[in-house]
């Protein structure tokens, strides 16, 4: 299991180490740093050192490197490290070097509570929060005055119940349950505009503030859409299998109820198109670029936050473009062209065109970049998924309920 | 107020300052001081000097302070063992505290202090905590047993903690069960003996399955991993476990999903392939695997490495999911390369158009490594999917036109393979390749190009000029290119001897006189000698037809693949190596293997050249053998044996049961046997050789073999053919324990076998080695080692080579024995296609040590009464009923050990047909 954890900043300094078994010298991180030097952005997640295995993830500019001595399941470790980051974000709203340094002691206490002898102990955020109170200014002041600490001295109630994700005795003045259905479209569009591959990664995030022990059921109009689903442990799988209904006692607060995958069985609607032409050798050392973006299959909704990212071929020196909407920027070092369009208002289609200067005599064959497209469509789940109703049992009050749909671009690539 | 303030004191007397603060009377100040100490500790500063002062703060009601002190203790107790003793009392007291949180914290911390003196005091509190009323304490205590085992395994075994841990497996609380499972698996893994200390049985498994639904995600991973080590008794149990595990595939935690995939893949082996369950599971496995690919890149990478295994084992599962493996341009490179690998594995005629389109796209990307692999992938598609070869070749040609240097080189390397796979089909493109000759600068590409020029010298008009141009810088070339150049020029000379004599002499002198490379010199000398003595022979050797290359070059060996399937989701699955190969402190005995389907092993069929070996025993036993070492020593009293054996041969079999093992041990006498064998007149029946190890399984080594019996000694006769491109040396053989105790006498007399060459070997066998029952009975598992690898295969020993020369019974003894053996031990068999008279058959039989005791004629039928004795002293009595003119004969067999009947019948059939 996990022996030790090192947290490393971008300049290669270990600024936190935690050992759950015997102490492993931090020089073991050199193997990681070596791999990082070789390929700064693409360090393989599993590395072998002579006597150890280093399993790492990158988040918020820092690298979390777990060191293991024996055979482990790498995904187990990776998932755990993700959970550590999530917990830090939950506690300190971010996971950066400065924030971790500012909260050293809480971080250390948390790590100690999350893992015992390399075995995960308490990773549910509501249990952790009962054990170690998240820091906030008000409490710090109160603690200083009253001499109390932010470490609870009683056993968290949810720790051993059948619903470990929910603490008992939750009380709210306003009872509310909100659901966000978010769908991300992953697609590869080829030069001619044909779809090579398209799939939807969807998830339902909830914000639930309900008193007592509510038992919820969520029903969909068209549950047959899903190819694959993964649920939060609170969802009763049997009922889903039998009736295609989500039945659960929710955790308190924000959590991801389910994530799903749609793609291999059904046709995925592509809500945007990009017309593009890039010629690098039209006129001496000047090439031309012309891009137009427009909506399609959006079911009457508008495209918002549209932005295009193009990593231009190495031979492109600079771009001189005019856009009829939005702003563009070109970084000649990273060769990244960014065009931030914003909202697409019909009938005017956003267009950008102009000249690109190319290194004279450079080889321009075979250099075809990809456009990375970003967009959001509010009030639309592109798969057509709809929630039909939400019922609550086990509590007497009437909660506020709400469902919000949004579609976003995931990894959406257009090849030029 | 943040914790960063703890770092602001950088004055000289920092430690001193902290010391005085720690000893302060004010609680608040104390706590702040301990926090400062902890903060210094996290960044790796040495604050061990404060040990006594920090320990003094331990006696407190404040839980936060207590926790902080415990954190400090865990870190520094090891360096200050004497001081740590001071803390023991507090620990023991805390283990009795009324607050379960404190009890758990105390037992947990004590386990982390790796000091022997403290461990002694740990036992009593731990024992209590394992039976604590609060499940939170119990689950912490379970982990503590694993900690203690790591410090002192003997203490855990002596104090009976293992049994207590086993009891926790049936605890009412699922969290406790999960932690007990985790602790037990870690103890099993660390166990010195390599054998699991706790065996899982069906009731335990049932409890685990119940706990599985209710425990945390991490607990689910532990339980699933434990389940994967359990082999169900029958298909029905496997079936029910599968059904209870399938819901785990919908878990949000990727580790749970992959562990569930592991268990399901393993159990699918248990149920026969055509049942509905297998098809349902195959269908259910695909979506979760696909979903893993939408997670973070780290998860994707591990998932892809595992999918690679799944695809090799069961290609059907993901055959419709090709598209999800298409590469996104901002995937990390390690993800891109893995996806590409899987794309090739999934490529089939149905999707090849799409795949090629993608691969062509990738070949224009920026990342050099990725582009190279994409180009190579196109070549592999051409070789794998035959109907697409033409399209692949034209795609490669298009890529060559781009003139991007590394693309061209990579393309030429794969085109060479395509030429070998489809000879005389695409040679028209050679001219295009030749245009790019000058741009090649990598050895592999140059060597490939030279090979192409040499191979097709008759079609390339200026082949001599091309090769000549390479020769100018001969000494600067890489050895690989030099060897290819030498061969290519010799090929050219053999094809166009008229105008290339000068060239060949030049290259031969370059290779033999001016080179330090022994390989090159040797090859040069061989060619030279061949050309000067017999050009026709040279032609036969150098221009011989090459064996076709196999379809997929980088598939894992089936046995390794099966083992890795059992390790899905582990590090082994990421490295594609068995854990024994890289995890420290692992014995060889803990290898895992897929359960075999009972039905397969029962098929005993002579037509089958290699019987599927029982995985468990093959891996377990063969690998624990020392392959390179000498064979097990023959029986100690070799002198006596020699005499007795010799006598046996001379007398044609005296009725002396003790000396039945007529084998002659020792290398010299083996040689003697060889000499005799040459002169021996009509010998016993030798079955035709069968292919035991095909070249594609043996990395180019092909073995055909058979068994014979000469001069009272069984022998294994083998033909080795080297179909690989490099010479093979260092041959050695080992036989696994088998039903008849057969083991080799002396080593394998095979020296080096050059590329394309062959060698014959006869291996004398003795029959009093260690015995282990095999299924089928005459199955023999063989390991052959050479400089390249170790290869395993199984073959069937024809029973008649185990019939001894002293198998003749006296008439009366035969009669009484026949009557004594109960009727239940009689087996009947019908022989078909029997030709010849009773006498000729009897004669044939006698040559094979089946002795005819008596012959009778009853109602026009010839009855032959025969006896034989196996090397392991099993007597077999037979009655053969022949009807002249009828090709069918009835054979009745009686023996006290009737299991041998099947192989004896096979032997009869073989001998009669010979």
PDB file of N, CA and C in Angstrom, chain B residues 235-290:
ATOM      1  N   UNK B 235     -18.387 -24.352 -11.870  1.00  0.00           N
ATOM      2  CA  UNK B 235     -18.899 -23.279 -12.719  1.00  0.00           C
ATOM      3  C   UNK B 235     -20.091 -22.582 -12.078  1.00  0.00           C
ATOM      4  N   UNK B 236     -20.851 -23.336 -11.293  1.00  0.00           N
ATOM      5  CA  UNK B 236     -22.039 -22.713 -10.718  1.00  0.00           C
ATOM      6  C   UNK B 236     -21.671 -21.647  -9.694  1.00  0.00           C
ATOM      7  N   UNK B 237     -20.681 -21.994  -8.881  1.00  0.00           N
ATOM      8  CA  UNK B 237     -20.252 -21.017  -7.892  1.00  0.00           C
ATOM      9  C   UNK B 237     -19.679 -19.788  -8.595  1.00  0.00           C
ATOM     10  N   UNK B 238     -18.876 -20.041  -9.632  1.00  0.00           N
ATOM     11  CA  UNK B 238     -18.303 -18.929 -10.400  1.00  0.00           C
ATOM     12  C   UNK B 238     -19.415 -18.043 -10.934  1.00  0.00           C
ATOM     13  N   UNK B 239     -20.431 -18.685 -11.426  1.00  0.00           N
ATOM     14  CA  UNK B 239     -21.571 -17.990 -11.995  1.00  0.00           C
ATOM     15  C   UNK B 239     -22.212 -17.058 -10.961  1.00  0.00           C
ATOM     16  N   UNK B 240     -22.413 -17.587  -9.761  1.00  0.00           N
ATOM     17  CA  UNK B 240     -23.106 -16.765  -8.768  1.00  0.00           C
ATOM     18  C   UNK B 240     -22.204 -15.630  -8.295  1.00  0.00           C
ATOM     19  N   UNK B 241     -20.894 -15.885  -8.190  1.00  0.00           N
ATOM     20  CA  UNK B 241     -19.996 -14.789  -7.787  1.00  0.00           C
ATOM     21  C   UNK B 241     -20.038 -13.685  -8.844  1.00  0.00           C
ATOM     22  N   UNK B 242     -19.979 -14.091 -10.108  1.00  0.00           N
ATOM     23  CA  UNK B 242     -20.027 -13.113 -11.200  1.00  0.00           C
ATOM     24  C   UNK B 242     -21.243 -12.211 -11.058  1.00  0.00           C
ATOM     25  N   UNK B 243     -22.374 -12.839 -10.807  1.00  0.00           N
ATOM     26  CA  UNK B 243     -23.603 -12.052 -10.749  1.00  0.00           C
ATOM     27  C   UNK B 243     -23.580 -11.049  -9.612  1.00  0.00           C
ATOM     28  N   UNK B 244     -22.929 -11.439  -8.517  1.00  0.00           N
ATOM     29  CA  UNK B 244     -22.933 -10.520  -7.381  1.00  0.00           C
ATOM     30  C   UNK B 244     -21.901  -9.418  -7.543  1.00  0.00           C
ATOM     31  N   UNK B 245     -20.945  -9.629  -8.425  1.00  0.00           N
ATOM     32  CA  UNK B 245     -19.890  -8.628  -8.582  1.00  0.00           C
ATOM     33  C   UNK B 245     -20.226  -7.615  -9.673  1.00  0.00           C
ATOM     34  N   UNK B 246     -20.994  -8.061 -10.667  1.00  0.00           N
ATOM     35  CA  UNK B 246     -21.254  -7.206 -11.830  1.00  0.00           C
ATOM     36  C   UNK B 246     -21.695  -5.776 -11.469  1.00  0.00           C
ATOM     37  N   UNK B 247     -22.552  -5.561 -10.447  1.00  0.00           N
ATOM     38  CA  UNK B 247     -22.932  -4.168 -10.135  1.00  0.00           C
ATOM     39  C   UNK B 247     -21.749  -3.254  -9.836  1.00  0.00           C
ATOM     40  N   UNK B 248     -20.604  -3.797  -9.415  1.00  0.00           N
ATOM     41  CA  UNK B 248     -19.438  -2.967  -9.088  1.00  0.00           C
ATOM     42  C   UNK B 248     -18.913  -2.237 -10.320  1.00  0.00           C
ATOM     43  N   UNK B 249     -19.263  -2.753 -11.499  1.00  0.00           N
ATOM     44  CA  UNK B 249     -18.783  -2.110 -12.729  1.00  0.00           C
ATOM     45  C   UNK B 249     -19.354  -0.710 -12.872  1.00  0.00           C
ATOM     46  N   UNK B 250     -20.424  -0.413 -12.150  1.00  0.00           N
ATOM     47  CA  UNK B 250     -21.037   0.914 -12.253  1.00  0.00           C
ATOM     48  C   UNK B 250     -20.580   1.824 -11.130  1.00  0.00           C
ATOM     49  N   UNK B 251     -19.461   1.510 -10.504  1.00  0.00           N
ATOM     50  CA  UNK B 251     -18.991   2.353  -9.417  1.00  0.00           C
ATOM     51  C   UNK B 251     -18.240   3.560  -9.962  1.00  0.00           C
ATOM     52  N   UNK B 252     -18.301   4.657  -9.227  1.00  0.00           N
ATOM     53  CA  UNK B 252     -17.635   5.869  -9.699  1.00  0.00           C
ATOM     54  C   UNK B 252     -16.121   5.789  -9.540  1.00  0.00           C
ATOM     55  N   UNK B 253     -15.656   4.927  -8.645  1.00  0.00           N
ATOM     56  CA  UNK B 253     -14.222   4.829  -8.403  1.00  0.00           C
ATOM     57  C   UNK B 253     -13.586   3.870  -9.414  1.00  0.00           C
ATOM     58  N   UNK B 254     -12.626   4.389 -10.185  1.00  0.00           N
ATOM     59  CA  UNK B 254     -12.014   3.593 -11.252  1.00  0.00           C
ATOM     60  C   UNK B 254     -11.314   2.353 -10.706  1.00  0.00           C
ATOM     61  N   UNK B 255     -10.754   2.459  -9.504  1.00  0.00           N
ATOM     62  CA  UNK B 255     -10.047   1.312  -8.939  1.00  0.00           C
ATOM     63  C   UNK B 255     -11.018   0.165  -8.668  1.00  0.00           C
ATOM     64  N   UNK B 256     -12.218   0.493  -8.208  1.00  0.00           N
ATOM     65  CA  UNK B 256     -13.227  -0.544  -7.959  1.00  0.00           C
ATOM     66  C   UNK B 256     -13.600  -1.204  -9.280  1.00  0.00           C
ATOM     67  N   UNK B 257     -13.805  -0.389 -10.303  1.00  0.00           N
ATOM     68  CA  UNK B 257     -14.209  -0.921 -11.602  1.00  0.00           C
ATOM     69  C   UNK B 257     -13.156  -1.899 -12.126  1.00  0.00           C
ATOM     70  N   UNK B 258     -11.902  -1.483 -12.058  1.00  0.00           N
ATOM     71  CA  UNK B 258     -10.860  -2.328 -12.638  1.00  0.00           C
ATOM     72  C   UNK B 258     -10.678  -3.614 -11.826  1.00  0.00           C
ATOM     73  N   UNK B 259     -10.807  -3.526 -10.509  1.00  0.00           N
ATOM     74  CA  UNK B 259     -10.704  -4.747  -9.713  1.00  0.00           C
ATOM     75  C   UNK B 259     -11.846  -5.696 -10.043  1.00  0.00           C
ATOM     76  N   UNK B 260     -13.039  -5.138 -10.270  1.00  0.00           N
ATOM     77  CA  UNK B 260     -14.168  -5.985 -10.635  1.00  0.00           C
ATOM     78  C   UNK B 260     -13.913  -6.633 -11.992  1.00  0.00           C
ATOM     79  N   UNK B 261     -13.324  -5.875 -12.917  1.00  0.00           N
ATOM     80  CA  UNK B 261     -12.995  -6.438 -14.233  1.00  0.00           C
ATOM     81  C   UNK B 261     -12.056  -7.626 -14.062  1.00  0.00           C
ATOM     82  N   UNK B 262     -11.100  -7.467 -13.146  1.00  0.00           N
ATOM     83  CA  UNK B 262     -10.149  -8.552 -12.924  1.00  0.00           C
ATOM     84  C   UNK B 262     -10.857  -9.830 -12.490  1.00  0.00           C
ATOM     85  N   UNK B 263     -11.698  -9.710 -11.478  1.00  0.00           N
ATOM     86  CA  UNK B 263     -12.381 -10.905 -10.968  1.00  0.00           C
ATOM     87  C   UNK B 263     -13.233 -11.526 -12.078  1.00  0.00           C
ATOM     88  N   UNK B 264     -13.939 -10.680 -12.823  1.00  0.00           N
ATOM     89  CA  UNK B 264     -14.823 -11.220 -13.856  1.00  0.00           C
ATOM     90  C   UNK B 264     -14.027 -11.910 -14.956  1.00  0.00           C
ATOM     91  N   UNK B 265     -12.912 -11.292 -15.367  1.00  0.00           N
ATOM     92  CA  UNK B 265     -12.096 -11.913 -16.419  1.00  0.00           C
ATOM     93  C   UNK B 265     -11.611 -13.289 -15.965  1.00  0.00           C
ATOM     94  N   UNK B 266     -11.274 -13.378 -14.692  1.00  0.00           N
ATOM     95  CA  UNK B 266     -10.761 -14.645 -14.193  1.00  0.00           C
ATOM     96  C   UNK B 266     -11.881 -15.684 -14.128  1.00  0.00           C
ATOM     97  N   UNK B 267     -13.033 -15.266 -13.637  1.00  0.00           N
ATOM     98  CA  UNK B 267     -14.114 -16.233 -13.482  1.00  0.00           C
ATOM     99  C   UNK B 267     -14.694 -16.658 -14.830  1.00  0.00           C
ATOM    100  N   UNK B 268     -14.583 -15.792 -15.826  1.00  0.00           N
ATOM    101  CA  UNK B 268     -15.104 -16.158 -17.142  1.00  0.00           C
ATOM    102  C   UNK B 268     -14.389 -17.392 -17.692  1.00  0.00           C
ATOM    103  N   UNK B 269     -13.148 -17.598 -17.244  1.00  0.00           N
ATOM    104  CA  UNK B 269     -12.415 -18.789 -17.665  1.00  0.00           C
ATOM    105  C   UNK B 269     -13.084 -20.058 -17.147  1.00  0.00           C
ATOM    106  N   UNK B 270     -13.739 -19.910 -16.005  1.00  0.00           N
ATOM    107  CA  UNK B 270     -14.307 -21.079 -15.350  1.00  0.00           C
ATOM    108  C   UNK B 270     -15.549 -21.610 -16.057  1.00  0.00           C
ATOM    109  N   UNK B 271     -16.345 -20.689 -16.589  1.00  0.00           N
ATOM    110  CA  UNK B 271     -17.591 -21.141 -17.203  1.00  0.00           C
ATOM    111  C   UNK B 271     -17.331 -21.378 -18.679  1.00  0.00           C
ATOM    112  N   UNK B 272     -17.984 -22.360 -19.229  1.00  0.00           N
ATOM    113  CA  UNK B 272     -17.663 -22.712 -20.612  1.00  0.00           C
ATOM    114  C   UNK B 272     -18.077 -21.569 -21.546  1.00  0.00           C
ATOM    115  N   UNK B 273     -17.337 -21.492 -22.637  1.00  0.00           N
ATOM    116  CA  UNK B 273     -17.353 -20.283 -23.460  1.00  0.00           C
ATOM    117  C   UNK B 273     -18.701 -19.998 -24.111  1.00  0.00           C
ATOM    118  N   UNK B 274     -19.499 -21.035 -24.323  1.00  0.00           N
ATOM    119  CA  UNK B 274     -20.705 -20.788 -25.108  1.00  0.00           C
ATOM    120  C   UNK B 274     -21.925 -20.446 -24.250  1.00  0.00           C
ATOM    121  N   UNK B 275     -21.731 -20.359 -22.930  1.00  0.00           N
ATOM    122  CA  UNK B 275     -22.903 -20.068 -22.119  1.00  0.00           C
ATOM    123  C   UNK B 275     -23.314 -18.612 -22.277  1.00  0.00           C
ATOM    124  N   UNK B 276     -24.525 -18.379 -21.863  1.00  0.00           N
ATOM    125  CA  UNK B 276     -25.066 -17.027 -21.991  1.00  0.00           C
ATOM    126  C   UNK B 276     -24.296 -16.057 -21.104  1.00  0.00           C
ATOM    127  N   UNK B 277     -23.855 -16.585 -19.952  1.00  0.00           N
ATOM    128  CA  UNK B 277     -23.178 -15.713 -18.999  1.00  0.00           C
ATOM    129  C   UNK B 277     -21.975 -15.029 -19.639  1.00  0.00           C
ATOM    130  N   UNK B 278     -21.189 -15.803 -20.379  1.00  0.00           N
ATOM    131  CA  UNK B 278     -19.983 -15.232 -20.969  1.00  0.00           C
ATOM    132  C   UNK B 278     -20.335 -14.120 -21.944  1.00  0.00           C
ATOM    133  N   UNK B 279     -21.360 -14.348 -22.744  1.00  0.00           N
ATOM    134  CA  UNK B 279     -21.706 -13.302 -23.704  1.00  0.00           C
ATOM    135  C   UNK B 279     -22.287 -12.080 -22.990  1.00  0.00           C
ATOM    136  N   UNK B 280     -23.079 -12.313 -21.944  1.00  0.00           N
ATOM    137  CA  UNK B 280     -23.611 -11.170 -21.185  1.00  0.00           C
ATOM    138  C   UNK B 280     -22.471 -10.384 -20.564  1.00  0.00           C
ATOM    139  N   UNK B 281     -21.543 -11.115 -19.946  1.00  0.00           N
ATOM    140  CA  UNK B 281     -20.438 -10.430 -19.282  1.00  0.00           C
ATOM    141  C   UNK B 281     -19.606  -9.660 -20.289  1.00  0.00           C
ATOM    142  N   UNK B 282     -19.333 -10.292 -21.435  1.00  0.00           N
ATOM    143  CA  UNK B 282     -18.551  -9.601 -22.458  1.00  0.00           C
ATOM    144  C   UNK B 282     -19.219  -8.290 -22.820  1.00  0.00           C
ATOM    145  N   UNK B 283     -20.545  -8.332 -22.896  1.00  0.00           N
ATOM    146  CA  UNK B 283     -21.268  -7.124 -23.258  1.00  0.00           C
ATOM    147  C   UNK B 283     -21.192  -6.090 -22.130  1.00  0.00           C
ATOM    148  N   UNK B 284     -21.243  -6.587 -20.903  1.00  0.00           N
ATOM    149  CA  UNK B 284     -21.257  -5.649 -19.784  1.00  0.00           C
ATOM    150  C   UNK B 284     -19.884  -5.064 -19.492  1.00  0.00           C
ATOM    151  N   UNK B 285     -18.842  -5.757 -19.904  1.00  0.00           N
ATOM    152  CA  UNK B 285     -17.496  -5.286 -19.579  1.00  0.00           C
ATOM    153  C   UNK B 285     -17.091  -4.097 -20.433  1.00  0.00           C
ATOM    154  N   UNK B 286     -17.596  -4.034 -21.666  1.00  0.00           N
ATOM    155  CA  UNK B 286     -17.122  -2.991 -22.581  1.00  0.00           C
ATOM    156  C   UNK B 286     -17.404  -1.564 -22.084  1.00  0.00           C
ATOM    157  N   UNK B 287     -18.665  -1.224 -21.734  1.00  0.00           N
ATOM    158  CA  UNK B 287     -18.922   0.186 -21.381  1.00  0.00           C
ATOM    159  C   UNK B 287     -18.069   0.717 -20.231  1.00  0.00           C
ATOM    160  N   UNK B 288     -17.903  -0.018 -19.126  1.00  0.00           N
ATOM    161  CA  UNK B 288     -17.069   0.552 -18.060  1.00  0.00           C
ATOM    162  C   UNK B 288     -15.622   0.780 -18.493  1.00  0.00           C
ATOM    163  N   UNK B 289     -15.112  -0.123 -19.313  1.00  0.00           N
ATOM    164  CA  UNK B 289     -13.737   0.064 -19.780  1.00  0.00           C
ATOM    165  C   UNK B 289     -13.643   1.321 -20.630  1.00  0.00           C
ATOM    166  N   UNK B 290     -14.648   1.548 -21.458  1.00  0.00           N
ATOM    167  CA  UNK B 290     -14.656   2.744 -22.302  1.00  0.00           C
ATOM    168  C   UNK B 290     -14.740   3.999 -21.430  1.00  0.00           C
TER     169      UNK B 290
END
